N, CA, C and O atoms as CSV, one atom per row, in Angstrom:
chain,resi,resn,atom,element,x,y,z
A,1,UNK,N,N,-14.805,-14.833,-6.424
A,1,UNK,CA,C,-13.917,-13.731,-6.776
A,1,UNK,C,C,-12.563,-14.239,-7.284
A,1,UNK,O,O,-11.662,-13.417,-7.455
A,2,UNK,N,N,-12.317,-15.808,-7.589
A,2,UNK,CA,C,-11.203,-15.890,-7.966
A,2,UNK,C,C,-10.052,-15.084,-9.160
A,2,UNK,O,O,-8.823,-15.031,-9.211
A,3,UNK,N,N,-11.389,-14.407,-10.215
A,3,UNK,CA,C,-11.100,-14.308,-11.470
A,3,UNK,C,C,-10.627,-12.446,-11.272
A,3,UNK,O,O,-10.807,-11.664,-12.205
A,4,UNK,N,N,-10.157,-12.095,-10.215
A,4,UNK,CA,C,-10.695,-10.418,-9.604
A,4,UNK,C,C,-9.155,-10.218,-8.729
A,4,UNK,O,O,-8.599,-11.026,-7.985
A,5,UNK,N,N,-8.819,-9.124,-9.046
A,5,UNK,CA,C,-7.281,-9.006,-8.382
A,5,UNK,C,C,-7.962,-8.100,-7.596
A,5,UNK,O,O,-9.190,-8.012,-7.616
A,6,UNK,N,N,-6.692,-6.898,-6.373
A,6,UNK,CA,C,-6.901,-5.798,-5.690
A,6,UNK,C,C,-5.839,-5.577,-5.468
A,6,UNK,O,O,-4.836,-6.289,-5.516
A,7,UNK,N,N,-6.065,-4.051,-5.073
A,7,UNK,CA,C,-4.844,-2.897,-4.498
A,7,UNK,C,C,-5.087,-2.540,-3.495
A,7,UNK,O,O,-6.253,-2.291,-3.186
A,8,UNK,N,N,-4.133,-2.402,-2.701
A,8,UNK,CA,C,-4.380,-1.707,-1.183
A,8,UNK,C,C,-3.833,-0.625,-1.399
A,8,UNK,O,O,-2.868,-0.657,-2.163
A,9,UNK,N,N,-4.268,0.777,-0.782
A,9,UNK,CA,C,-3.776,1.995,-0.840
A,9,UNK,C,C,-3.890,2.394,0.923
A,9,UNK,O,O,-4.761,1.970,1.682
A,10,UNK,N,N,-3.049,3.077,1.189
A,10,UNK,CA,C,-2.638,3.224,2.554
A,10,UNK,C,C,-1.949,4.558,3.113
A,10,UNK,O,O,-0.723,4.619,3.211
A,11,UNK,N,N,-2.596,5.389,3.395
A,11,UNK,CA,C,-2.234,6.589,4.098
A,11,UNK,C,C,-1.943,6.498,5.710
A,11,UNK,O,O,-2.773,6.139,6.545
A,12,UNK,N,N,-0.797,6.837,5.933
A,12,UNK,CA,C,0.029,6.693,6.842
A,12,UNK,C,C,0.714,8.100,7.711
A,12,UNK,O,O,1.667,8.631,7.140
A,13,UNK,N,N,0.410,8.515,8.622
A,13,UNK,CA,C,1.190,9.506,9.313
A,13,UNK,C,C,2.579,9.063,9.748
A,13,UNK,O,O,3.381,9.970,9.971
A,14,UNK,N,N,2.869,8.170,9.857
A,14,UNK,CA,C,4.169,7.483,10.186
A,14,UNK,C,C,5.249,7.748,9.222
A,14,UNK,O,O,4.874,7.748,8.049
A,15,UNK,N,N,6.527,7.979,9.434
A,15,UNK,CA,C,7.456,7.593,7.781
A,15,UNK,C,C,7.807,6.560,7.852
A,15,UNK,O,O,7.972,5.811,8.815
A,16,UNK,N,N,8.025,6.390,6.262
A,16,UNK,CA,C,8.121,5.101,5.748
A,16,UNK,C,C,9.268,4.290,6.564
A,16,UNK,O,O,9.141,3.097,6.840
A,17,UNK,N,N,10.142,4.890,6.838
A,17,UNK,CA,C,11.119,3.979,7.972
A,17,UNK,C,C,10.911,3.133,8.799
A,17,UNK,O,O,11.670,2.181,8.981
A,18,UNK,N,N,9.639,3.377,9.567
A,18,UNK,CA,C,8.581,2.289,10.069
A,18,UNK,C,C,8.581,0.883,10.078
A,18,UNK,O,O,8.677,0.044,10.974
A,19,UNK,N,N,8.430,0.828,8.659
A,19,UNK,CA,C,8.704,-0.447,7.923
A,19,UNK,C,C,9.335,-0.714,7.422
A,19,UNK,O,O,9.818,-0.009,6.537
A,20,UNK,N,N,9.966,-2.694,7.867
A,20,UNK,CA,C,11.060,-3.455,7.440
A,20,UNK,C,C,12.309,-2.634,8.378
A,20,UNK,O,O,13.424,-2.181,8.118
A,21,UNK,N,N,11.428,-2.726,9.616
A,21,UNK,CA,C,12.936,-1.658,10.598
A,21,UNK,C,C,12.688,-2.633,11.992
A,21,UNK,O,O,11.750,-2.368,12.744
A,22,UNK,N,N,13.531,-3.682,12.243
A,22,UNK,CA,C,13.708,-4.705,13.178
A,22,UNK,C,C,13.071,-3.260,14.328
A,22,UNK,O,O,11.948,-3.330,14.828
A,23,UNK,N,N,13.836,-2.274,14.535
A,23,UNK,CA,C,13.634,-0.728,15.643
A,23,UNK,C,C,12.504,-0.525,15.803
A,23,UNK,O,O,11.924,-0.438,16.885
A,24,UNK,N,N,11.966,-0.407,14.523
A,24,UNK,CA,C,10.719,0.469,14.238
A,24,UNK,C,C,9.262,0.096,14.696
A,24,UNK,O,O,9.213,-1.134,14.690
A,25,UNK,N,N,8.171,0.568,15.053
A,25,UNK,CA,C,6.800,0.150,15.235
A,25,UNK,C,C,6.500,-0.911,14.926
A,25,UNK,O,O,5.897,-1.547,15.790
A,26,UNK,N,N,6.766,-1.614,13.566
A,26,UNK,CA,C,6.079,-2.574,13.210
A,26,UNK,C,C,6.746,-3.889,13.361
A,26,UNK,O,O,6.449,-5.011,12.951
A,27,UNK,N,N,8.214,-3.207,14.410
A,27,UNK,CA,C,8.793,-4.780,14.477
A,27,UNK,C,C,9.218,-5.400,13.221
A,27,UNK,O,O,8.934,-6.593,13.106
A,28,UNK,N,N,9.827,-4.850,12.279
A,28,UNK,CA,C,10.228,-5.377,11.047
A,28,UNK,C,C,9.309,-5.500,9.961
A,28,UNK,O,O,9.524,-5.622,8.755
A,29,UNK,N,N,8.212,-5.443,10.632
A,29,UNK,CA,C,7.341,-6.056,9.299
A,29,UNK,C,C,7.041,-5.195,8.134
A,29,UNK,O,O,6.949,-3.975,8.271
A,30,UNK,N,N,6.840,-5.959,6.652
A,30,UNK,CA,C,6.839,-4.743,5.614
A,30,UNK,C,C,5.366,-4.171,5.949
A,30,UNK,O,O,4.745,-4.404,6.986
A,31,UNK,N,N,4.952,-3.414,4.918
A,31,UNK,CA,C,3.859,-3.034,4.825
A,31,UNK,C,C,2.961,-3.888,4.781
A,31,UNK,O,O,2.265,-4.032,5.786
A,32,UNK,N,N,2.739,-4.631,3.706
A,32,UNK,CA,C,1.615,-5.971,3.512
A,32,UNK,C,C,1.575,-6.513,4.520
A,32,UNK,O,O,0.449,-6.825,4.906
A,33,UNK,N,N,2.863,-6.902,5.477
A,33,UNK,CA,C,2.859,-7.448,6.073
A,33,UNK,C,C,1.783,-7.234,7.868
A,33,UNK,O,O,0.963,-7.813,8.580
A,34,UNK,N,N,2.583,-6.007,7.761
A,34,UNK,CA,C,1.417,-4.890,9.259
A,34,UNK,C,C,-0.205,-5.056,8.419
A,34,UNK,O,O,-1.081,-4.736,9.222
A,35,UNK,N,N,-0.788,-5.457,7.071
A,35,UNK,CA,C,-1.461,-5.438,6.891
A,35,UNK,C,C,-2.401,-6.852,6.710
A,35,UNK,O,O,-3.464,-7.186,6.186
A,36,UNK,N,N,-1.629,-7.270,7.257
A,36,UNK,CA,C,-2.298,-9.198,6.649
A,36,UNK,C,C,-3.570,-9.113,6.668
A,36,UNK,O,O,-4.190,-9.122,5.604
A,37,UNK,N,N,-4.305,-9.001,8.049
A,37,UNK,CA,C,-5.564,-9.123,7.956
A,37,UNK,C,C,-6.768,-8.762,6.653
A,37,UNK,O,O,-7.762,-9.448,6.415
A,38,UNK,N,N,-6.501,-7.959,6.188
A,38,UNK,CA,C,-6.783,-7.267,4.622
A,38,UNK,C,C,-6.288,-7.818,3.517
A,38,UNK,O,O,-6.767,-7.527,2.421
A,39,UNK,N,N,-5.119,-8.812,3.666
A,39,UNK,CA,C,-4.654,-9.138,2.512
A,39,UNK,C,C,-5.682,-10.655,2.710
A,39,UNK,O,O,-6.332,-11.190,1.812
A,40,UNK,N,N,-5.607,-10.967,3.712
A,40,UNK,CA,C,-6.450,-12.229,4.420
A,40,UNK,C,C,-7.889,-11.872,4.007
A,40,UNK,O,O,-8.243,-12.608,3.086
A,41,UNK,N,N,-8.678,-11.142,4.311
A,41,UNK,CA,C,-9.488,-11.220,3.729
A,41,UNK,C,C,-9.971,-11.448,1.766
A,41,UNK,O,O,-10.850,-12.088,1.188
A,42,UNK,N,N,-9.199,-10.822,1.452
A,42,UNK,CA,C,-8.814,-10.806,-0.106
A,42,UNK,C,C,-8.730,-12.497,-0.553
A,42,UNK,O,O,-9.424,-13.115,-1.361
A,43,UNK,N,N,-7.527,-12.990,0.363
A,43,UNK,CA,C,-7.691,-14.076,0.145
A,43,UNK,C,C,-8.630,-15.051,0.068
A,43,UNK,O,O,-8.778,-15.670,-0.986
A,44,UNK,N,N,-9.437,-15.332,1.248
A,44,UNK,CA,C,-10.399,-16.221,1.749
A,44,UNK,C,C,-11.384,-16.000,0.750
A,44,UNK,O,O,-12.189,-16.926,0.655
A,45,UNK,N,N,-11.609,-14.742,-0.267
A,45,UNK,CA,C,-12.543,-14.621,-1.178
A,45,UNK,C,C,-11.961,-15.180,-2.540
A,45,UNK,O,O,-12.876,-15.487,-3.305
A,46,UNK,N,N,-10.811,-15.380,-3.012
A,46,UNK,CA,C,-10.096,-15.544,-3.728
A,46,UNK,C,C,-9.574,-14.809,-4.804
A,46,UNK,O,O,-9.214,-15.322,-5.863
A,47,UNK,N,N,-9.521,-13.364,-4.489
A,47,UNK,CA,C,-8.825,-12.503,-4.670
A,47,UNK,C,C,-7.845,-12.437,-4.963
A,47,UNK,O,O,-7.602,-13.478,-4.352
A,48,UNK,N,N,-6.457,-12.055,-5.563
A,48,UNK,CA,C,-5.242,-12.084,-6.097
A,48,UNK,C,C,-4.848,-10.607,-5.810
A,48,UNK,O,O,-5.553,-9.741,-6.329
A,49,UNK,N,N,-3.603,-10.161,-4.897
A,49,UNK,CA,C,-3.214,-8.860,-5.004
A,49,UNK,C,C,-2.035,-8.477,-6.137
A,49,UNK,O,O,-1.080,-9.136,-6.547
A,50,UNK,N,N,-2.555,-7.007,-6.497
A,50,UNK,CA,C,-1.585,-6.144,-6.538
A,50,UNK,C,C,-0.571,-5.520,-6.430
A,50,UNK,O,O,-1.167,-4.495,-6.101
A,51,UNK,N,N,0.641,-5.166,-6.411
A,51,UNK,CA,C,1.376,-4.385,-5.425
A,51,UNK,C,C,0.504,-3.133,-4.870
A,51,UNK,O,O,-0.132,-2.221,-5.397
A,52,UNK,N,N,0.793,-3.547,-3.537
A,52,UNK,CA,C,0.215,-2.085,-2.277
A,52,UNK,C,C,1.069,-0.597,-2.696
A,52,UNK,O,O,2.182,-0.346,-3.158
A,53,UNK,N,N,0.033,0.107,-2.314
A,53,UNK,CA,C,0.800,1.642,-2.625
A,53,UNK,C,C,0.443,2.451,-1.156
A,53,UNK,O,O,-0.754,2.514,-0.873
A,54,UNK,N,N,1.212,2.940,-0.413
A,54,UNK,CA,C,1.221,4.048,0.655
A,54,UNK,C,C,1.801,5.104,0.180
A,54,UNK,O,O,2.481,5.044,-0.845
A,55,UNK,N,N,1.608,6.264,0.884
A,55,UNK,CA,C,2.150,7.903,0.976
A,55,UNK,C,C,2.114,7.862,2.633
A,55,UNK,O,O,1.103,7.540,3.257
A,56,UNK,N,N,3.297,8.215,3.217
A,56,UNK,CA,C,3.653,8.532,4.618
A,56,UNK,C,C,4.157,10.087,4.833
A,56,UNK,O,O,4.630,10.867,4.006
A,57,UNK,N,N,3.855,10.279,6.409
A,57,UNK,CA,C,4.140,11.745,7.185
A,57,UNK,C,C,3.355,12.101,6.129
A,57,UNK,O,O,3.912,12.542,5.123
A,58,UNK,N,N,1.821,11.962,6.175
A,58,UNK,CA,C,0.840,12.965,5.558
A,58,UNK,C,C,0.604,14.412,6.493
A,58,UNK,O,O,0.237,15.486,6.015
A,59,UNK,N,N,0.845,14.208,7.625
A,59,UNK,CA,C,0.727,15.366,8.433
A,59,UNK,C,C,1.686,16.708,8.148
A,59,UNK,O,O,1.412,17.904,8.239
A,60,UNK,N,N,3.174,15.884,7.688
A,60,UNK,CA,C,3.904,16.831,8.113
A,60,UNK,C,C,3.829,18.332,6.978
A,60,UNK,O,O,3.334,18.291,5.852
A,61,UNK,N,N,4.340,19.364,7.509
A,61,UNK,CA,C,3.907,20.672,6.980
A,61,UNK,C,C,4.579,20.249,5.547
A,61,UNK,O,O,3.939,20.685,4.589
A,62,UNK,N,N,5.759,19.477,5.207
A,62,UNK,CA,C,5.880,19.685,3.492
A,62,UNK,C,C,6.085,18.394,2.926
A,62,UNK,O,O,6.869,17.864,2.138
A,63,UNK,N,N,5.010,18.055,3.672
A,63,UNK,CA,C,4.698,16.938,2.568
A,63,UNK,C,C,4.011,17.545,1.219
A,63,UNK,O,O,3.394,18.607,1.140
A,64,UNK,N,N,4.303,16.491,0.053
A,64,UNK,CA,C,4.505,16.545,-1.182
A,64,UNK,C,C,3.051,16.079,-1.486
A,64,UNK,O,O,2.957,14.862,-1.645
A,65,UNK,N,N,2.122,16.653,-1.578
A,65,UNK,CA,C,0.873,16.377,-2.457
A,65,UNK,C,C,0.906,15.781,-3.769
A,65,UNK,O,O,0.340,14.730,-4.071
A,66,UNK,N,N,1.533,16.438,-4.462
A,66,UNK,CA,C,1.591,16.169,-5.916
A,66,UNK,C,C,2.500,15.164,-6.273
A,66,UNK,O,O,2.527,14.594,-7.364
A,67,UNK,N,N,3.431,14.914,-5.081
A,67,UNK,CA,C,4.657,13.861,-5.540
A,67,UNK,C,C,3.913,12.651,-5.212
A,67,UNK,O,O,4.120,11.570,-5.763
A,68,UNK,N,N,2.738,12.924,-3.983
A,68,UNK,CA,C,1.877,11.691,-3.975
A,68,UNK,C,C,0.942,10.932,-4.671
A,68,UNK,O,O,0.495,9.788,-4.761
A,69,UNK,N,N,0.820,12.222,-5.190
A,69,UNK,CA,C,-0.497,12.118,-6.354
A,69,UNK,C,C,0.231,11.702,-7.665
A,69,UNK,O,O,-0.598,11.453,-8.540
A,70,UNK,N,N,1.544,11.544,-8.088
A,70,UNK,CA,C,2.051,10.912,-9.163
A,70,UNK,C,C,2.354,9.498,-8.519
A,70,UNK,O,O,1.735,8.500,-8.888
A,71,UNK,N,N,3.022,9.466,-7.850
A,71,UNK,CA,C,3.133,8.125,-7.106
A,71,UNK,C,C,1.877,6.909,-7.301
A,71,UNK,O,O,1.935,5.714,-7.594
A,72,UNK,N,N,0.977,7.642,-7.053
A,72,UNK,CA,C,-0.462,6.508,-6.945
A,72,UNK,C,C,-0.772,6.394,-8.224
A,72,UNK,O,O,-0.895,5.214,-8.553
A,73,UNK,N,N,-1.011,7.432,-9.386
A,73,UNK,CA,C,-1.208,7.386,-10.747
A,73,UNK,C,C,0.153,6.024,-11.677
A,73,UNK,O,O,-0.042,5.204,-12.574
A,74,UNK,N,N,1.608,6.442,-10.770
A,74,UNK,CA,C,2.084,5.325,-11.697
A,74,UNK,C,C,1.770,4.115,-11.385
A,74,UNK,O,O,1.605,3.199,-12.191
A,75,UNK,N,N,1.610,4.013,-9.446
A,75,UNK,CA,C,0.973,2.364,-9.113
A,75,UNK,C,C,-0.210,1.702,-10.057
A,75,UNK,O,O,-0.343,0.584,-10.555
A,76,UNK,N,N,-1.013,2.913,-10.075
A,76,UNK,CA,C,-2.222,2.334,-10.751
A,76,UNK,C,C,-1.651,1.840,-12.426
A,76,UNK,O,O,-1.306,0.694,-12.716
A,77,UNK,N,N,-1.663,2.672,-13.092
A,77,UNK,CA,C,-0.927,2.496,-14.470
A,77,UNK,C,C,-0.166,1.049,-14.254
A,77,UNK,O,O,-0.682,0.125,-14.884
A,78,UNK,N,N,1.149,0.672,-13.344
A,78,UNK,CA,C,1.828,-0.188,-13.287
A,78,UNK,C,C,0.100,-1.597,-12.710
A,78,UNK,O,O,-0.876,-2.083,-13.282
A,79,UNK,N,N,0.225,-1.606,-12.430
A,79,UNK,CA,C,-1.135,-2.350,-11.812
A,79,UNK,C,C,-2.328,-2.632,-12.769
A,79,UNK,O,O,-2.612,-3.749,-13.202
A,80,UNK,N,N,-3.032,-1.399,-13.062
A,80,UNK,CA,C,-3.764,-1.661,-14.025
A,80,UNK,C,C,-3.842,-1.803,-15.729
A,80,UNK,O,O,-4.440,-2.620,-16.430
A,81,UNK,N,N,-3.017,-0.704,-16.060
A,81,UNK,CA,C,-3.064,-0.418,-17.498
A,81,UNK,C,C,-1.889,-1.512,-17.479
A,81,UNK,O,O,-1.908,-1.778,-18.680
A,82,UNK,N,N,-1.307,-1.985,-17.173
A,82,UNK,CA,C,-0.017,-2.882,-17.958
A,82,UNK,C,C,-0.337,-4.443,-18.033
A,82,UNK,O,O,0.448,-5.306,-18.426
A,83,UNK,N,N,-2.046,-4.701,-17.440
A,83,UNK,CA,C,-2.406,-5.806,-17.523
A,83,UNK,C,C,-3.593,-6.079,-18.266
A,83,UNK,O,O,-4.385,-7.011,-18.126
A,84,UNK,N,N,-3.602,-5.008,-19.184
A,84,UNK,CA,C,-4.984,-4.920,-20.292
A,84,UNK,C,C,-4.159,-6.144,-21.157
A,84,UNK,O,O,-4.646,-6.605,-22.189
Protein backbone atom coordinates (compact mmCIF):
# COMPACT_ATOMS: atom_id res chain seq x y z
CA UNK A 1 0.00 0.00 0.00
CA UNK A 2 2.84 2.31 -0.18
CA UNK A 3 1.62 4.02 -3.39
CA UNK A 4 -2.19 4.74 -1.46
CA UNK A 5 -2.82 7.76 0.91
CA UNK A 6 -6.04 7.99 3.61
CA UNK A 7 -8.44 10.18 5.49
CA UNK A 8 -9.74 9.75 8.76
CA UNK A 9 -13.20 11.13 9.35
CA UNK A 10 -14.38 11.29 12.94
CA UNK A 11 -17.66 11.99 14.57
CA UNK A 12 -17.42 13.11 17.94
CA UNK A 13 -20.06 14.02 20.69
CA UNK A 14 -17.44 15.89 22.54
CA UNK A 15 -16.56 19.71 21.46
CA UNK A 16 -13.82 20.38 19.77
CA UNK A 17 -12.19 22.03 22.90
CA UNK A 18 -11.34 18.58 23.94
CA UNK A 19 -8.49 18.73 21.94
CA UNK A 20 -4.97 20.25 22.29
CA UNK A 21 -6.50 21.31 25.93
CA UNK A 22 -3.58 20.33 28.57
CA UNK A 23 -7.63 20.43 30.90
CA UNK A 24 -9.39 18.60 28.57
CA UNK A 25 -10.12 14.63 28.11
CA UNK A 26 -7.50 13.98 25.92
CA UNK A 27 -4.81 15.43 28.04
CA UNK A 28 -3.61 17.76 25.34
CA UNK A 29 -3.51 15.58 22.67
CA UNK A 30 -4.61 16.74 19.07
CA UNK A 31 -6.93 14.77 17.29
CA UNK A 32 -4.53 12.44 15.23
CA UNK A 33 -3.01 12.30 18.05
CA UNK A 34 -6.08 10.55 20.54
CA UNK A 35 -6.07 8.63 17.30
CA UNK A 36 -2.62 7.00 16.73
CA UNK A 37 -3.59 3.62 16.79
CA UNK A 38 -5.42 4.15 13.27
CA UNK A 39 -2.92 6.32 12.03
CA UNK A 40 -0.52 3.25 13.14
CA UNK A 41 -2.19 1.00 11.42
CA UNK A 42 -2.11 3.04 8.08
CA UNK A 43 1.30 3.13 8.68
CA UNK A 44 2.58 -0.42 9.19
CA UNK A 45 0.75 -0.93 5.71
CA UNK A 46 2.44 1.93 4.18
CA UNK A 47 -0.11 4.18 3.79
CA UNK A 48 0.47 8.02 3.74
CA UNK A 49 -2.24 10.29 5.52
CA UNK A 50 -4.34 12.99 4.70
CA UNK A 51 -5.41 15.73 6.81
CA UNK A 52 -8.17 14.18 9.37
CA UNK A 53 -11.60 15.79 9.30
CA UNK A 54 -14.08 15.65 12.54
CA UNK A 55 -17.61 17.36 13.22
CA UNK A 56 -18.14 17.62 17.17
CA UNK A 57 -21.33 17.99 19.78
CA UNK A 58 -23.19 15.89 17.10
CA UNK A 59 -25.76 15.41 19.78
CA UNK A 60 -26.38 18.76 20.63
CA UNK A 61 -30.00 20.14 19.62
CA UNK A 62 -28.28 22.88 17.04
CA UNK A 63 -25.84 21.43 15.73
CA UNK A 64 -25.21 22.45 12.15
CA UNK A 65 -25.83 19.57 9.66
CA UNK A 66 -25.18 21.36 6.68
CA UNK A 67 -22.23 23.41 8.10
CA UNK A 68 -20.94 19.80 8.54
CA UNK A 69 -21.74 18.59 5.48
CA UNK A 70 -19.73 21.56 3.75
CA UNK A 71 -16.94 21.11 6.02
CA UNK A 72 -16.26 17.39 4.87
CA UNK A 73 -16.99 18.26 1.06
CA UNK A 74 -14.12 21.03 1.32
CA UNK A 75 -11.73 18.37 3.30
CA UNK A 76 -12.35 16.05 0.64
CA UNK A 77 -11.90 18.55 -2.38
CA UNK A 78 -8.73 19.94 -0.33
CA UNK A 79 -7.48 16.20 -0.03
CA UNK A 80 -8.61 14.77 -3.02
CA UNK A 81 -9.36 16.92 -6.00
CA UNK A 82 -6.20 19.20 -5.38
CA UNK A 83 -3.99 16.14 -5.86
CA UNK A 84 -5.26 15.00 -9.35
Amino acid sequence: MTDKRYMLSFTYNCPESEFNNPEGFFEGMSLDEANVALHKTFQFCGARPYPSYAVHDVYKSEFAIEDALSGLRRALEHNFLSSL
